[in-house]
Coordinates of C-alpha atoms in Angstrom, one line a residue:
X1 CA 73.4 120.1 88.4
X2 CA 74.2 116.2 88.1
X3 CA 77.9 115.2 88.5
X4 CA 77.4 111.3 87.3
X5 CA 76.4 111.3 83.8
X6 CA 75.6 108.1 82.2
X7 CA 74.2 106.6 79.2
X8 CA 70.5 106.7 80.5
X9 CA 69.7 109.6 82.8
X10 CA 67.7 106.5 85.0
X11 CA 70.7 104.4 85.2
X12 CA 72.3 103.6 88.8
X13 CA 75.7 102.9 89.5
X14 CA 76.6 100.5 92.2
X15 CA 79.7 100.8 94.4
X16 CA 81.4 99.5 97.1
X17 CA 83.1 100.7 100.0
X18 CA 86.2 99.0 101.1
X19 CA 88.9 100.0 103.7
X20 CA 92.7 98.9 104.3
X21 CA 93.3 99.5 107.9
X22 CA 90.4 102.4 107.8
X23 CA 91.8 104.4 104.7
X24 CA 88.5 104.0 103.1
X25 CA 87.5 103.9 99.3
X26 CA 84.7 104.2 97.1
X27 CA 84.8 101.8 94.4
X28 CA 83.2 102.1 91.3
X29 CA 83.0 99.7 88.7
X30 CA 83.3 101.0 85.1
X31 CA 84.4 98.0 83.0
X32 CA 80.8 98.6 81.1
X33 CA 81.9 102.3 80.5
X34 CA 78.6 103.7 82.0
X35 CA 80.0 106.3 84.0
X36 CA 82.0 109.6 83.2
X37 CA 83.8 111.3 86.1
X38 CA 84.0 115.3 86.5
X39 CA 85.6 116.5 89.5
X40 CA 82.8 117.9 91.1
X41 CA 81.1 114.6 91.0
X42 CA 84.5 113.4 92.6
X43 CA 84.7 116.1 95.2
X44 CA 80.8 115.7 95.9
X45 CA 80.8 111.6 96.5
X46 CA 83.9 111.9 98.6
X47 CA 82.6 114.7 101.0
X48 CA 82.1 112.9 104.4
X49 CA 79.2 114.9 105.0
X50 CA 77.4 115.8 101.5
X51 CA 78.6 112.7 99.7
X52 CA 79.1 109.1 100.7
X53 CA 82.8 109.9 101.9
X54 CA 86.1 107.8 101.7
X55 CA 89.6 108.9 101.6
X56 CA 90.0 108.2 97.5
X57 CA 87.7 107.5 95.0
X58 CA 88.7 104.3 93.0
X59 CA 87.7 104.1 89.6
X60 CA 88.0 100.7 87.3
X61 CA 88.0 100.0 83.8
X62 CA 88.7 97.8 81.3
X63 CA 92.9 97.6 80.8
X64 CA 94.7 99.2 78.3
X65 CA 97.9 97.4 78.9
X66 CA 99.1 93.4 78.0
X67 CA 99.4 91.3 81.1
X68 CA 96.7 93.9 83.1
X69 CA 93.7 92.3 84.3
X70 CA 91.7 95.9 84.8
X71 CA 92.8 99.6 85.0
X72 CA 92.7 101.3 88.4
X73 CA 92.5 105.6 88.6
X74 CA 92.9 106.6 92.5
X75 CA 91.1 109.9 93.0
X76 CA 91.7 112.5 96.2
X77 CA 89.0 113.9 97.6
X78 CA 90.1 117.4 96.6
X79 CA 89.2 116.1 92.9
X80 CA 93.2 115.5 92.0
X81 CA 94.3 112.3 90.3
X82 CA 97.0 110.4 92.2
X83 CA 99.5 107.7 90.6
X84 CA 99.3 104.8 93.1
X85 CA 97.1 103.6 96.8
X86 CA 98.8 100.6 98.0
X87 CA 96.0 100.2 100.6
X88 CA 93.1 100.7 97.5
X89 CA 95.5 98.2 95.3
X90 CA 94.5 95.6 98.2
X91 CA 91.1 96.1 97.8
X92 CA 91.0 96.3 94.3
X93 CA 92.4 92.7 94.5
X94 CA 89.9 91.8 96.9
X95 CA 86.9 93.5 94.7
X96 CA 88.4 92.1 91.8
X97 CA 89.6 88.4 93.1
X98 CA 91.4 85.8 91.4
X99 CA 94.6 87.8 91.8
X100 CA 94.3 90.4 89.7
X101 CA 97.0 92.5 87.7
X102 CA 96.4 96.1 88.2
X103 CA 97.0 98.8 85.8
X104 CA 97.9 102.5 87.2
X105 CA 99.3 104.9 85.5
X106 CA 102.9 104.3 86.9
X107 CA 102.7 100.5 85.4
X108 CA 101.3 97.1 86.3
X109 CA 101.1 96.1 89.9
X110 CA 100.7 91.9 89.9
X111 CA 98.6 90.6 93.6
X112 CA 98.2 88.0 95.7
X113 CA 95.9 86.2 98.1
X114 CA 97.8 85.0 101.0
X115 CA 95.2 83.4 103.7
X116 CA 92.8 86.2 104.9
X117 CA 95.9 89.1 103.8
X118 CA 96.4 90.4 100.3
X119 CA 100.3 91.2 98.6
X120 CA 100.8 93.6 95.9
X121 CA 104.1 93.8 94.7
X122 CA 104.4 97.7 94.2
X123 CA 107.3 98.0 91.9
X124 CA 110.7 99.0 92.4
X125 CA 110.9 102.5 94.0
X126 CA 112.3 106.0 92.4
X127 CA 115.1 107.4 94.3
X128 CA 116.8 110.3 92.2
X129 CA 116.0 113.9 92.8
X130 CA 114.3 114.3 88.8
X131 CA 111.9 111.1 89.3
X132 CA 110.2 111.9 92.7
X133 CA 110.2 114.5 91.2
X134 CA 111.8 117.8 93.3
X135 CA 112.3 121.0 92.3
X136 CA 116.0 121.0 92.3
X137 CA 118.9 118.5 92.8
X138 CA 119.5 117.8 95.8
X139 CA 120.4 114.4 98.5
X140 CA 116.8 112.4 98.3
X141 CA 118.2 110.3 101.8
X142 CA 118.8 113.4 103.4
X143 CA 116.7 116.3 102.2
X144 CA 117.2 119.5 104.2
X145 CA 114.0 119.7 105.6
X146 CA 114.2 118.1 108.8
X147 CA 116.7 115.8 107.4
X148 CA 114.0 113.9 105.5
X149 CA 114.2 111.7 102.9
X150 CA 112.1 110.9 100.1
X151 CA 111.1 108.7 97.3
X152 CA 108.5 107.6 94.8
X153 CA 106.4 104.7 94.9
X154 CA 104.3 105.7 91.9
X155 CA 103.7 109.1 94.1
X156 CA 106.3 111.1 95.7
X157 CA 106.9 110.7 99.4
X158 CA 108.7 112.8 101.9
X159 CA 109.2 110.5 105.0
X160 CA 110.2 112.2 108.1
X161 CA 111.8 110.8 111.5
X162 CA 109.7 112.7 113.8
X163 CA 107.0 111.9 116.4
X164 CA 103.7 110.9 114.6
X165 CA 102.2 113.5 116.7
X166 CA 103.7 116.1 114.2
X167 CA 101.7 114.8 111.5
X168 CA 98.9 117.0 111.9
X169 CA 100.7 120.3 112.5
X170 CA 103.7 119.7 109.8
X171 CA 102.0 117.8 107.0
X172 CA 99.6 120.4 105.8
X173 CA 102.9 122.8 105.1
X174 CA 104.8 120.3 103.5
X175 CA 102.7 118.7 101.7
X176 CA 103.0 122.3 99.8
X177 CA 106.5 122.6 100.0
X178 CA 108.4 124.5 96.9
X179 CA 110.7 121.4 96.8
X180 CA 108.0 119.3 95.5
X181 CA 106.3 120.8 92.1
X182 CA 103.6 118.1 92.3
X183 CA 102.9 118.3 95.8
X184 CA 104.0 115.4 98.2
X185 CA 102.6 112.9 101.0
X186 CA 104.6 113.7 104.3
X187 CA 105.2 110.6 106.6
X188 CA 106.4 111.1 110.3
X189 CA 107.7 107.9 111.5
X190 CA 109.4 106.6 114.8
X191 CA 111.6 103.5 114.6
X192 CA 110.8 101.2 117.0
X193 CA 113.4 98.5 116.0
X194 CA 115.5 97.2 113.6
X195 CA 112.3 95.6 111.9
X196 CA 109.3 97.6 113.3
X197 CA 108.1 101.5 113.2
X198 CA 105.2 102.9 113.6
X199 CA 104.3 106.1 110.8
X200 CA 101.4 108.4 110.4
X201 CA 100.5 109.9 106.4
X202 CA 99.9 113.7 105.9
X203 CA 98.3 112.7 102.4
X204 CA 98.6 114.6 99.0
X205 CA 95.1 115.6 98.3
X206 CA 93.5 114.0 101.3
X207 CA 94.7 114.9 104.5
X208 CA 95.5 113.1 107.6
X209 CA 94.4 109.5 106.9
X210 CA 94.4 106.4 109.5
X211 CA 96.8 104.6 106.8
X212 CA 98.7 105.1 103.7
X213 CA 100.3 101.7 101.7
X214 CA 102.3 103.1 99.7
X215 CA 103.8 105.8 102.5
X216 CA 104.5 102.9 104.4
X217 CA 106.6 101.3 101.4
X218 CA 108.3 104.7 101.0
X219 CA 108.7 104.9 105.0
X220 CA 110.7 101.7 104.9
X221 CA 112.6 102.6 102.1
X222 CA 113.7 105.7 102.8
X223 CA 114.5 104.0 106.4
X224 CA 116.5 101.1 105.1
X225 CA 118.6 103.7 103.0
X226 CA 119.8 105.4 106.4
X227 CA 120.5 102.1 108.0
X228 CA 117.5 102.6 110.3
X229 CA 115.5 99.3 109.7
X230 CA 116.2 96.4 107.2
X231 CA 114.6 95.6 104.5
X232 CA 111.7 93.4 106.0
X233 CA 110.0 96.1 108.2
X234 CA 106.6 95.8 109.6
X235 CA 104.8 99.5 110.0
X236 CA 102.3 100.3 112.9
X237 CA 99.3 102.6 112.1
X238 CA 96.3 103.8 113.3
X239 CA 94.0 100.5 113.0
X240 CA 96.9 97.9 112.5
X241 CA 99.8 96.8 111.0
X242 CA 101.3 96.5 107.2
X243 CA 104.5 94.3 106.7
X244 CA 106.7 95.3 103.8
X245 CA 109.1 94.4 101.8
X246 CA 111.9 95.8 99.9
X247 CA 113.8 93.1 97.3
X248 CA 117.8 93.8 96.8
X249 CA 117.8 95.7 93.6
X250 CA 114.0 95.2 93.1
X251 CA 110.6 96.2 94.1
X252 CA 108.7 96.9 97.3
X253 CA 106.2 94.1 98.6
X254 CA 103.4 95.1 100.9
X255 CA 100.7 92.9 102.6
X256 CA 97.9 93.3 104.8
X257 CA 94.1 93.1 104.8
X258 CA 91.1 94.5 103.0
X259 CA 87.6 94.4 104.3
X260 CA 84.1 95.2 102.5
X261 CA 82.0 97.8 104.0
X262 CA 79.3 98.1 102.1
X263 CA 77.4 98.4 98.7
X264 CA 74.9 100.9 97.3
X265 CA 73.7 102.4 94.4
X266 CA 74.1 105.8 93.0
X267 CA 71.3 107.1 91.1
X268 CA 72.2 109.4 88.1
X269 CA 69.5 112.0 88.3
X270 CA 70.0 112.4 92.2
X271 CA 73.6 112.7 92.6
X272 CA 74.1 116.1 93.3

């Protein structure tokens, strides 16, 4: 069975893998449209123990949109397409350079190189009930489960104010949760101050992950609505820290780093 095909069965495909505070990526590079993804190939390459193994697959190609400088797709590992990765949108702009505009499929995300950091400006977040989208109308700042709130930063996002600790035992329920008909990530965050928390990401498709970009934007959000932090907030996870934020009226900036792991090559006839 091969789950890369190509226009040459000999052909190999180089990718990169990049991480934003350890939520790790495989990037592949499909501007010269050489590769067609299936989700078993997707699945297979981001298996941590069969495949090469990342959090999302990150698939680019030539934009379709005025203004874009390349289309992004953000896979999950379970094979499931997501709408937006703030921490893959980092390296995207790092892989890319020149600050790039990125094309998802929720709109154009413009970056920035600032020193050794990188900001994506992630566009205005989605608060009613119908755009997250949930299942039924209902209070998005204060959901009844667990008196959470939620959001959608080009992905819907239920953030609750729990201990981190929780992430692990809670997410994987949630994340399934009849109140959300496309599923949802599930971020448990403790406020620390007016300007600081600290959150953990039960991820849609992926699982517990050591950072999540965009549930850190939704975090602060859905904070800064209940008066919990303002709008400049930095977020504490796992492997470091992301500082976001929220305009008056406008969109959601988020900055941090994006580091190079390493490059390889897939070949086509040998990737099962």
């Amino acid at each position: 069975m091969t789950f890369i095909s190509a226009q040459s069965a000999s052909v190999k495909i180089a990718f990169t893998k990049m991480h934003g505070l350890g939520n790790d990526f495989i990037v592949l590079d499909n501007r010269s449209n050489m590769i067609t993804l299936t989700e078993v190939m997707i699945r297979h390459i981001c298996d941590r123990h069969l495949g090469i193994g990342c959090d999302q697959l990150v698939l680019l190609s030539n934009p379709t949109l005025e203004g874009a400088s390349v289309r992004v797709q953000f896979f999950n590992p379970d094979g499931s397409e997501a709408g937006a990765c703030g921490n893959a949108s980092r390296c995207v702009a790092k892989f890319i350079g020149h600050n790039p505009v990125i094309e998802t499929q929720n709109g154009l995300l413009p970056t920035f190189k600032e020193g050794e950091l990188y900001r994506v400006v992630m566009g205005v977040p989605k608060l009613a009930w119908q755009d997250i989208p949930l299942s039924h109308e209902a209070d998005t700042a204060h959901l009844p489960l667990y008196d959470g709130a939620a959001c959608s930063m080009g992905n819907p996002h239920l953030t609750l104010f729990r201990p981190v600790k929780e992430a692990a035992l809670l997410g994987p329920e949630l994340e399934h949760h009849a109140l959300f008909p496309q599923r949802a990530n599930i971020g448990f965050a403790e406020i620390l101050s007016p300007t600081h928390m600290r959150l953990r990401v039960w991820e849609r498709g992926a699982g517990l992950t050591l950072a999540c970009g965009s549930g850190a934007c939704a975090a602060v959000v859905n904070a800064a609505r209940r008066n919990l932090v303002k709008r400049k907030c930095t977020v504490t996870m796992e492997k470091g820290d992301l500082q976001i934020i929220w305009e008056e009226n406008g969109p959601v900036h988020m900055i941090g780093p994006a580091e190079t792991v390493f490059t390889g090559q897939i070949l086509m006839d040998q990737a099962v």
